Short mmCIF file of C-alpha atoms and ligand atoms in Angstrom, two decimals:
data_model
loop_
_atom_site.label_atom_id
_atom_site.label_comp_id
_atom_site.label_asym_id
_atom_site.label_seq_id
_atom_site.Cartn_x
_atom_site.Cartn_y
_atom_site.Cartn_z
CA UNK A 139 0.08 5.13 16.72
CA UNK A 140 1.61 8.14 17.98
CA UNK A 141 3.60 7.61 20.84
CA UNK A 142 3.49 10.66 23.23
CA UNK A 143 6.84 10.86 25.63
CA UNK A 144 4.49 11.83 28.39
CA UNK A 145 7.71 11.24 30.78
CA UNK A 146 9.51 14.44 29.00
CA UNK A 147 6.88 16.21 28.85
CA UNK A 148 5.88 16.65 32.24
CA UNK A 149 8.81 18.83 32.67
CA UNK A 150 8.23 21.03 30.61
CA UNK A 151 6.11 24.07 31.25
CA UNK A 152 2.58 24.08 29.51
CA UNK A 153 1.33 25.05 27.24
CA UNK A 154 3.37 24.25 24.40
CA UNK A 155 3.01 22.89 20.88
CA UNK A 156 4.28 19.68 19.92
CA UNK A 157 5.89 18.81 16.51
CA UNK A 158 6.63 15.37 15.36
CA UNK A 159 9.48 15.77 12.83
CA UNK A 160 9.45 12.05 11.95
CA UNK A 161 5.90 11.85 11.08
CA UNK A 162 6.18 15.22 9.06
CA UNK A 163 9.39 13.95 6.72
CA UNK A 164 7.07 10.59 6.36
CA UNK A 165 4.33 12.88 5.24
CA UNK A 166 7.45 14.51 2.99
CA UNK A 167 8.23 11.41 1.47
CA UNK A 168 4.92 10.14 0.53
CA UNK A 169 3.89 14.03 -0.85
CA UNK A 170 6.84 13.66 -2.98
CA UNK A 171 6.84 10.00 -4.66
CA UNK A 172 2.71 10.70 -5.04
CA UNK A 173 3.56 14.05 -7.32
CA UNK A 174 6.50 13.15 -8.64
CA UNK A 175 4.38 10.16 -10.38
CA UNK A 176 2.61 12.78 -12.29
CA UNK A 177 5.60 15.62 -12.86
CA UNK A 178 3.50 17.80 -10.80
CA UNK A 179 5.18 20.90 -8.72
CA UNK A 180 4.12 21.69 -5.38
CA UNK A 181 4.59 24.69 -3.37
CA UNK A 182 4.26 24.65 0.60
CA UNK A 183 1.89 27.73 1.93
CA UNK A 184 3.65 28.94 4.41
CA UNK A 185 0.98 30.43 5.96
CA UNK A 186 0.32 27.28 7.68
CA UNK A 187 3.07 27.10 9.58
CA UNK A 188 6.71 28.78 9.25
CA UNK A 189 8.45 27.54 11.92
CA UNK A 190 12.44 27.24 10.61
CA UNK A 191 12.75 23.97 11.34
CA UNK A 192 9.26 22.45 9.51
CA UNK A 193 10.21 25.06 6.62
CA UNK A 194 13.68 23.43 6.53
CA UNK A 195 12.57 19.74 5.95
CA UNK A 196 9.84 21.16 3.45
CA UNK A 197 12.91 22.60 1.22
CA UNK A 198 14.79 19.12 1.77
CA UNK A 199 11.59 17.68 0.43
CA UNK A 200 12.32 19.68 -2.64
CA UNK A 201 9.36 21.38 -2.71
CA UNK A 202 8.50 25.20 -3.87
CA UNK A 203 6.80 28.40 -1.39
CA UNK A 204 3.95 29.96 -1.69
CA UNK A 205 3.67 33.48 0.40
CA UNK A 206 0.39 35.73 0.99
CA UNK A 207 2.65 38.80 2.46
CA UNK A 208 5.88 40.42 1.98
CA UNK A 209 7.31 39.04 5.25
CA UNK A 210 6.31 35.66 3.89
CA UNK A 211 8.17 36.03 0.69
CA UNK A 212 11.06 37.22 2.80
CA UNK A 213 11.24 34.26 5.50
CA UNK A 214 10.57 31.76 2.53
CA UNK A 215 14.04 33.45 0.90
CA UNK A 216 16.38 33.56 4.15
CA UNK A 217 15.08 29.94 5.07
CA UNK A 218 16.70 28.83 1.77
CA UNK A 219 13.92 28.57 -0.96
CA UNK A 220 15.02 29.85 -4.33
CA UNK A 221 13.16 32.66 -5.50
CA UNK A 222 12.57 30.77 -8.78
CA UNK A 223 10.27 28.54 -6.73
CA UNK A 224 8.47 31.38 -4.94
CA UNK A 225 4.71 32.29 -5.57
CA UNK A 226 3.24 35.57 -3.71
CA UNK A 227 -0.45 35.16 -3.85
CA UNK A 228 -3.01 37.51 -1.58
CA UNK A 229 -5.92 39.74 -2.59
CA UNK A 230 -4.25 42.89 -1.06
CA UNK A 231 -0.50 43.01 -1.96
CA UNK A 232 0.85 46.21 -0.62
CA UNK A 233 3.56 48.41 -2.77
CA UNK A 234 6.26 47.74 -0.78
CA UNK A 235 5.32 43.86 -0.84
CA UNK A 236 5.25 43.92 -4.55
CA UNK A 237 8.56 45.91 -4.49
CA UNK A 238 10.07 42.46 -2.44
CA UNK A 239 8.85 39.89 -4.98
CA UNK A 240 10.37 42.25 -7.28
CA UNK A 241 13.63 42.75 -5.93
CA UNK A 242 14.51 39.00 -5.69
CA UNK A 243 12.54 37.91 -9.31
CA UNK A 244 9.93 35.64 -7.84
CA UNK A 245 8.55 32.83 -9.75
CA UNK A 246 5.10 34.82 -9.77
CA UNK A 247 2.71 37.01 -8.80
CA UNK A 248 -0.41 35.51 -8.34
CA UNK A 249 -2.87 38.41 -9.44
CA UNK A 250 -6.22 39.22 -7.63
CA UNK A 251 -7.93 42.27 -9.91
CA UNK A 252 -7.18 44.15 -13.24
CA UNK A 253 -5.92 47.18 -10.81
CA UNK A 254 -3.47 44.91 -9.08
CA UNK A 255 -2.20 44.12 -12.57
CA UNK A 256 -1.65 48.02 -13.32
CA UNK A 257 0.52 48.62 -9.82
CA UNK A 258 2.53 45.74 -10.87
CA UNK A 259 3.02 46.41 -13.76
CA UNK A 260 4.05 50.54 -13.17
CA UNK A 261 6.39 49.18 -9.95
CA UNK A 262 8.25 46.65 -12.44
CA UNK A 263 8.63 49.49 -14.83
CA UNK A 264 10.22 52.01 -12.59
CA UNK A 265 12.14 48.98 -11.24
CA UNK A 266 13.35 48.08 -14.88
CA UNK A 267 12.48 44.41 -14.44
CA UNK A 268 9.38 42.37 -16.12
CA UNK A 269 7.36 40.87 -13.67
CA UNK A 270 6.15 37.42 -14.03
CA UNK A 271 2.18 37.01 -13.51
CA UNK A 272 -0.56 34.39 -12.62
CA UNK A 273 -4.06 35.83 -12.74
CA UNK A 274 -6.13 34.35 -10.06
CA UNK A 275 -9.17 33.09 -11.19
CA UNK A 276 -11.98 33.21 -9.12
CA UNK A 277 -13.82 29.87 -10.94
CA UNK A 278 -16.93 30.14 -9.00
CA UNK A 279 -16.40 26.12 -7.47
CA UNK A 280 -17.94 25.43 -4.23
CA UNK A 281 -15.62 24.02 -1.72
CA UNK A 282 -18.26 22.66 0.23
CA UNK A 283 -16.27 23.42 3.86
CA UNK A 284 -16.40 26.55 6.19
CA UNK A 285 -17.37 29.39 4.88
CA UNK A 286 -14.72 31.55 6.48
CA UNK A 287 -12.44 29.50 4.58
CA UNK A 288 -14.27 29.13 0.83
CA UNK A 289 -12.27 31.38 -1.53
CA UNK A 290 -14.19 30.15 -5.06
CA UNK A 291 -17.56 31.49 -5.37
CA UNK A 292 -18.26 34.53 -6.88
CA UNK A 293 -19.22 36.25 -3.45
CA UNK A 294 -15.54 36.01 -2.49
CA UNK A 295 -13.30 38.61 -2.68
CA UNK A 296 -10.69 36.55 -4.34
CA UNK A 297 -9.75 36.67 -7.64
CA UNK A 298 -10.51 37.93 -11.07
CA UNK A 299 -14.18 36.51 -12.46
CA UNK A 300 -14.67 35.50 -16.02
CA UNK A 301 -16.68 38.40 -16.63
CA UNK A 302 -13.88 40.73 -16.70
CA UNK A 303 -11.12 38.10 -18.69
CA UNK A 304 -11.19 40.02 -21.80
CA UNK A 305 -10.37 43.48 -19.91
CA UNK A 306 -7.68 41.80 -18.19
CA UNK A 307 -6.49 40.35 -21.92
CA UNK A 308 -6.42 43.94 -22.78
CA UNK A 309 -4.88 45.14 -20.18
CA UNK A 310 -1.69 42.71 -20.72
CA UNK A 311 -0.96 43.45 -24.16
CA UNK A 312 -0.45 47.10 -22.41
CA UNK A 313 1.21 46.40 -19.73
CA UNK A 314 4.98 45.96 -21.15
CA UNK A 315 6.50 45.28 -17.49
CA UNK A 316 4.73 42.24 -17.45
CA UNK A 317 4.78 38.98 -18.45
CA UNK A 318 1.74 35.95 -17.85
CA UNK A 319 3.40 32.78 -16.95
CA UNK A 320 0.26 31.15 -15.87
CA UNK A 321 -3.79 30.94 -14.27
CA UNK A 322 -3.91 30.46 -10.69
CA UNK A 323 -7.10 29.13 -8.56
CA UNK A 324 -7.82 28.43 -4.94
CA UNK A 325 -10.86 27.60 -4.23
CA UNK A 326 -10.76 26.86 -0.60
CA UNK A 327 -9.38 25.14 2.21
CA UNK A 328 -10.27 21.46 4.40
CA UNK A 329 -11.54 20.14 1.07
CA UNK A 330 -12.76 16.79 2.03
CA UNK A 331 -15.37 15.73 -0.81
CA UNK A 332 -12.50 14.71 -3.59
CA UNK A 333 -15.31 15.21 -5.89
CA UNK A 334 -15.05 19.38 -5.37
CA UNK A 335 -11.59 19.15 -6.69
CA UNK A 336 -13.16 17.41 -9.99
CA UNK A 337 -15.34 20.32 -10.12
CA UNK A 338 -12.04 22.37 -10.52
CA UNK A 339 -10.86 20.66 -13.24
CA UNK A 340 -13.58 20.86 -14.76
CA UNK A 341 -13.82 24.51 -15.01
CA UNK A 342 -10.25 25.31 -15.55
CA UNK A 343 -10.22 22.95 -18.63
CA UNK A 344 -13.23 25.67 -19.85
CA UNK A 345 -11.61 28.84 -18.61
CA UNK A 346 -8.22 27.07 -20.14
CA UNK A 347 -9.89 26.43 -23.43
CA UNK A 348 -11.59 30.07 -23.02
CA UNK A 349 -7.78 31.58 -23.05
CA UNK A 350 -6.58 29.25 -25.95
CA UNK A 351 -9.56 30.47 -28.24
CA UNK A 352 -7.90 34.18 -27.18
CA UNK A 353 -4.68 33.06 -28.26
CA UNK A 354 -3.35 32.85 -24.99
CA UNK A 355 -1.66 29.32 -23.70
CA UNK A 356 -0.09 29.77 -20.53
CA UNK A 357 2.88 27.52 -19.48
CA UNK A 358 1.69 27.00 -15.38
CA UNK A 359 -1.81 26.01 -14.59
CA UNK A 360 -1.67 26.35 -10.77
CA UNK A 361 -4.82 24.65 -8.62
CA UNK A 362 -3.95 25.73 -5.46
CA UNK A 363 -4.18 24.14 -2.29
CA UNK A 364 -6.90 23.01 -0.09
CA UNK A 365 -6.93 19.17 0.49
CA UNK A 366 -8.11 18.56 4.10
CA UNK A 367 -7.05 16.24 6.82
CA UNK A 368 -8.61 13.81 8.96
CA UNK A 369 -9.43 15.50 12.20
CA UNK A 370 -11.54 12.95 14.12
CA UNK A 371 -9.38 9.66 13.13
CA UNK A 372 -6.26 10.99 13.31
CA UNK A 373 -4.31 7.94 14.09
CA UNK A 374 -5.73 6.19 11.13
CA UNK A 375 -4.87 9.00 8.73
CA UNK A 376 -1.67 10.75 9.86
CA UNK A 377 -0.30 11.01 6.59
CA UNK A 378 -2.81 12.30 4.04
CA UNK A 379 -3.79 10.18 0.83
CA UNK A 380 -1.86 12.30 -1.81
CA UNK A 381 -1.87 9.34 -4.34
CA UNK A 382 -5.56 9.59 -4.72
CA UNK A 383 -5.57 13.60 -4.71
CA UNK A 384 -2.39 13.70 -7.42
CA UNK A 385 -4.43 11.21 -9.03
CA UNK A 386 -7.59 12.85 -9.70
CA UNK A 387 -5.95 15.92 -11.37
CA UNK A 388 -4.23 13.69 -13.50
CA UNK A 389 -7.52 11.84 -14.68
CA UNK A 390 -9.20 15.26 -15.09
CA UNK A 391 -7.51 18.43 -15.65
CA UNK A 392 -6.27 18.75 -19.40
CA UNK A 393 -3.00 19.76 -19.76
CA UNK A 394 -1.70 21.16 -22.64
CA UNK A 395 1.65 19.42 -24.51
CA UNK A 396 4.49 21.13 -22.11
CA UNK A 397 2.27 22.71 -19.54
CA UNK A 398 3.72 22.36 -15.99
CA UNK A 399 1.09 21.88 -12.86
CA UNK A 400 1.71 23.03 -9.59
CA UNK A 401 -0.24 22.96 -6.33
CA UNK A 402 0.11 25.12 -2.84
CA UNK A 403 -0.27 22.55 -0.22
CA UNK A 404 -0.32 24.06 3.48
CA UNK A 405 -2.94 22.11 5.74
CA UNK A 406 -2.37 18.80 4.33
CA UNK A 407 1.54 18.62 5.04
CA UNK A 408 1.50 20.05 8.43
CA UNK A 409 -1.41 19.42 10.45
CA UNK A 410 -1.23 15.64 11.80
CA UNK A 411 2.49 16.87 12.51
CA UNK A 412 1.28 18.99 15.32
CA UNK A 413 -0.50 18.77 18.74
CA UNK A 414 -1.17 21.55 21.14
CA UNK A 415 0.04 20.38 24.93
CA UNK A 416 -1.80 22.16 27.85
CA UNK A 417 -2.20 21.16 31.54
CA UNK A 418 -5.86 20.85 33.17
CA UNK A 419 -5.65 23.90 35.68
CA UNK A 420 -9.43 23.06 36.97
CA UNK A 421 -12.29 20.45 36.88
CA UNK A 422 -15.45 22.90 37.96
CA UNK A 423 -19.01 21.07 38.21
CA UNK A 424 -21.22 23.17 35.76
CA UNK A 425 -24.84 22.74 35.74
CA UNK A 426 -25.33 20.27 32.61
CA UNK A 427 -21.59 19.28 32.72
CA UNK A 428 -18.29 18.85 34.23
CA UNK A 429 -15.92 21.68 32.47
CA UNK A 430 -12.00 21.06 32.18
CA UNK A 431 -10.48 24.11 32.28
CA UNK A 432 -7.20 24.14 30.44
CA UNK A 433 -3.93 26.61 30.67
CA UNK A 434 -4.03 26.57 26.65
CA UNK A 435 -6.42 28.60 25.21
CA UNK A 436 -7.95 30.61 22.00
CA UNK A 437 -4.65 32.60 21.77
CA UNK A 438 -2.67 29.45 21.19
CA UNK A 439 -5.11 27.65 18.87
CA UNK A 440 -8.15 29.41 17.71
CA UNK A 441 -9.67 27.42 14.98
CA UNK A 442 -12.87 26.11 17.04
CA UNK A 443 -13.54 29.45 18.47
CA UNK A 444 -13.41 30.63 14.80
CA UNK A 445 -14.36 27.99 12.47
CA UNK A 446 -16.47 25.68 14.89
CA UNK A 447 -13.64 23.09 14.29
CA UNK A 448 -13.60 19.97 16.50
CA UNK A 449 -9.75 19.07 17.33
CA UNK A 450 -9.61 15.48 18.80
CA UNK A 451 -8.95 15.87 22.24
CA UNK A 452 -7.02 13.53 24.65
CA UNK A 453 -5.50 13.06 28.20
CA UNK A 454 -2.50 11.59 27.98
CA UNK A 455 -1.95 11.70 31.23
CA UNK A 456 -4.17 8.88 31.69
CA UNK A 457 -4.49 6.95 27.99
CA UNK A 458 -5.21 3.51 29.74
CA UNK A 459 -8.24 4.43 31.89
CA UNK A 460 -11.01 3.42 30.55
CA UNK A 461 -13.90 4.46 32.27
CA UNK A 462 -14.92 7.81 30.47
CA UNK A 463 -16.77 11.12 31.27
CA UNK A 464 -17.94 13.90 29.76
CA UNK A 465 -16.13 17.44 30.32
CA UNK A 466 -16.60 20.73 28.37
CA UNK A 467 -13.22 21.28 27.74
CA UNK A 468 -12.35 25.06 27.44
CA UNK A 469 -9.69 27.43 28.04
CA UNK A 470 -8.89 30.20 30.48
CA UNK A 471 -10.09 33.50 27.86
CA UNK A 472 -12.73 35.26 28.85
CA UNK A 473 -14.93 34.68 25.93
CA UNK A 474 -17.37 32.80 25.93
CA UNK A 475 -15.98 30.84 22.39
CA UNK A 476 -12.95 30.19 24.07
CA UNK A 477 -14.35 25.94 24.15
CA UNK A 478 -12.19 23.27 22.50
CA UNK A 479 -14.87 20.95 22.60
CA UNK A 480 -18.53 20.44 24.45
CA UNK A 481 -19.72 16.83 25.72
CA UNK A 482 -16.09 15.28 25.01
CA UNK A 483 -15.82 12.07 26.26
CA UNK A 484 -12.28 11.97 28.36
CA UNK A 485 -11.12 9.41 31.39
CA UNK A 486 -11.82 10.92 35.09
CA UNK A 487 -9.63 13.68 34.46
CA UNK A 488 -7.94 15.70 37.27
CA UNK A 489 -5.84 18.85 37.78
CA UNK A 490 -2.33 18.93 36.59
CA UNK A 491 -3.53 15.88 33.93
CA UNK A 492 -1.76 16.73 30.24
CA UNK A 493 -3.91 17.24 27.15
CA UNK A 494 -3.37 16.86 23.43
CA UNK A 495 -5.21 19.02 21.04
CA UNK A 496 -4.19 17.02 17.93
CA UNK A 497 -4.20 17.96 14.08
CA UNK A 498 -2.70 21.54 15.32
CA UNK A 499 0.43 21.95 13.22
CA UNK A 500 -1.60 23.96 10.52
CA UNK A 501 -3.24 27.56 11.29
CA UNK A 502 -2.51 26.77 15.15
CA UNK A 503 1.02 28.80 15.75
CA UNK A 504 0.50 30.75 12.71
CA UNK A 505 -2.68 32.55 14.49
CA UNK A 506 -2.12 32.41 17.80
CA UNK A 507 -2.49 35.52 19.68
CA UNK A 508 -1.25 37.81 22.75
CA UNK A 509 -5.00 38.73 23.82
CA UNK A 510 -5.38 38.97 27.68
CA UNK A 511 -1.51 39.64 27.70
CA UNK A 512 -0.91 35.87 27.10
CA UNK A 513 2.74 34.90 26.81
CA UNK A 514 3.77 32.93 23.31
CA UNK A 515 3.71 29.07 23.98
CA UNK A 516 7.01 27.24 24.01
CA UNK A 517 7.60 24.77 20.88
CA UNK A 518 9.13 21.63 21.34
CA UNK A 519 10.24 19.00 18.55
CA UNK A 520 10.70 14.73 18.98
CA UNK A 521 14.49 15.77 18.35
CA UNK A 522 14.54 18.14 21.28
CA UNK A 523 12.80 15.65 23.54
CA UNK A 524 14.14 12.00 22.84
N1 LLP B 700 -3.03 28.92 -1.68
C1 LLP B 700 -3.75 30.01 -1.33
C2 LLP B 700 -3.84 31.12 -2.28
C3 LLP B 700 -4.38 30.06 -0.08
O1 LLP B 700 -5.09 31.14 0.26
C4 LLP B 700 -4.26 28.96 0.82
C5 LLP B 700 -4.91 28.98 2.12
C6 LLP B 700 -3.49 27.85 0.41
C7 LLP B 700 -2.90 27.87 -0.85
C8 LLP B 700 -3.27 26.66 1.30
O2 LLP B 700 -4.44 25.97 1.53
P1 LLP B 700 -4.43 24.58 2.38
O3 LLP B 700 -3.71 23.54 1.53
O4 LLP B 700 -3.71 24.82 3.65
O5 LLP B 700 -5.84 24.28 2.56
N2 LLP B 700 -6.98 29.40 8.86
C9 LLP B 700 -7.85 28.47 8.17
C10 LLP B 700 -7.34 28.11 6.80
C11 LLP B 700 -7.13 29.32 5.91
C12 LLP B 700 -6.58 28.97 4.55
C13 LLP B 700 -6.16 30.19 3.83
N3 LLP B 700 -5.61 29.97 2.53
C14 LLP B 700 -8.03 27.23 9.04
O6 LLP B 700 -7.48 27.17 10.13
O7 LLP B 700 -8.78 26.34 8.67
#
């Protein structure tokens, strides 16, 4: 049960986000002893969440980076992750991003189309170095989540489809400034259905066995990322099930005698870790419903504005009342989709009362915005605060 130090935080000035370092190294550990069953690599996609000190306890963990910009691949190297361990994914890498993964010898480029392959390979040249490449494989595999946030079908823009492999195998033995260390897929992201994941194994045992008939056996398969989290019982799944995830790749995806498999993990490691704090500024008496109007809005955390996601939602401010109502709960945007949550169920809740937004430590910081002028929230961690 997580134990909120309401006491501190009603000092501080809202809204802020809330990181639980305990419960992320716990999530560490477990991540760790579940892969390291199997030999398996994993990389932590940064694009969840780079805040120094998370991104410090993720290299303690041991684990590798994965980066979808330039500035990515950069933080990922002055935070302390060797480059060695460094994969730069992203359908749109610009020259100058290519040029950093260059300059420090990245563990790979994760490659998105048969012209991205070209620009690599020319910028390597003139840089006299050999790049090391991944193609992404778009395996047409549906994720069965959001749409916004499926990356396998053949309607995304992701990735190189089958129907161009043997251009792409021509294109290599060209391309001298280059050299294919592996396949790379991502199908999507808040995978909950462990059987979608099956699915992908499936298919990259074909396209595998495609390659091998093509005389091509790559030394890293790499499946991506993608497993979800728990978002409506948090408490009862604040560390992710990684044994059963690990598990499933090693009952289904073939590997090849020596072949290494890694895995970009972002949601899954971060999210429980992290709850958005706000203050109720307002309770206004709407027509249908009672709305709560917070002082944290779509600028700090943006995912049910964009993705219709439903973040549990509690007062903390009054956990032992039991009596509950039911409040729109929204922010202070003018949008219209700036609405945590409709018909939440909440104790008589009053102004100045402190909400948690839980299950926010992945894609809530990362995308927060300054729309409406809004200042940056304040981050706090259980170090700073017990
Ligand atoms: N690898 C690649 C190439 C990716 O594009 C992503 C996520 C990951 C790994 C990590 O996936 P994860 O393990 O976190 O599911 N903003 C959205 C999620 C976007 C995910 C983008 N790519 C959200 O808030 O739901």
């Amino acid at each position: 049960m997580t134990n909120f130090n309401t006491k501190a935080f009603e000092k501080l000035e809202t809204p802020f986000y809330y990181y639980d370092e305990s419960l992320l190294v716990r999530t560490l550990d477990n991540l760790v002893s579940a892969s390291k069953k199997h030999n398996f690599h994993v990389h932590y996609a940064l694009k969840a969440n780079a805040n120094d000190k998370i991104l410090k306890h993720i290299i303690s963990a041991g684990l590798g980076a994965d980066c979808v910009s330039g500035n990515e691949v950069k933080k990922a190297l002055s935070i302390g992750f060797s480059p060695n361990n460094i994969a730069f994914a992203g359908v749109g890498k610009s020259d100058y991003e290519i040029k950093v993964g260059l300059e420090y010898d990245i563990f790979s480029f994760n490659c998105e189309s048969t012209q991205e392959l070209e620009v690599i390979n020319q910028l390597a040249e003139n840089a006299g170095k050999i790049a090391r490449v991944a193609i992404r494989i778009n395996p047409n595999v549906n994720a069965k989540t959001h749409k916004y946030i499926t990356t396998g079908l053949e309607e995304n823009k992701f990735g190189i489809n089958p129907w161009e492999f043997e251009t792409v195998i021509n294109l290599l033995e060209k391309c001298k400034s280059l050299q294919l260390v592996g396949l790379h897929f991502h199908i999507g992201s808040q995978i909950t259905d462990l059987d979608v994941f099956k699915s992908l194994c499936i298919r990259v045992n074909e396209i595998q066995d495609w390659f091998i008939s093509r005389h091509i056996l790559v030394e890293h398969l790499n499946v991506g990322g993608g497993f979800g989290v728990d978002y409506t019982n948090v408490e009862e799944n604040l560390v992710p099930d990684f044994n059963s995830f690990f598990q499933l790749f090693a009952d289904f995806l073939e590997l090849k005698p020596g072949q290494q498999l890694h895995f970009e993990l972002g949601r899954s490691v971060v999210a429980q870790c992290g709850s958005l704090i706000s203050r109720v500024l307002y309770i206004k008496n709407g027509q249908n419903t009672n709305f709560a109007i917070l002082d944290a809005g779509m600028t700090e955390l943006i995912r049910p504005a964009l993705y219709q996601s439903a973040h549990l939602i509690q007062n903390i401010s009054r956990l032992d009342h039991l009596a509950l109502h039911k409040y729109d709960v929204v922010g202070p945007i003018c949008e219209s989709s700036d609405c945590f949550g409709k018909a939440i169920l909440l104790p008589e809740t009053k102004r100045g009362d402190l909400i948690a937004i839980r299950t926010a430590g992945a894609y809530g910081e990362v995308m927060s915005s300054s729309y409406n002028l809004r200042d940056k929230a304040n981050v706090y961690y259980d170090s700073d605060l017990n």
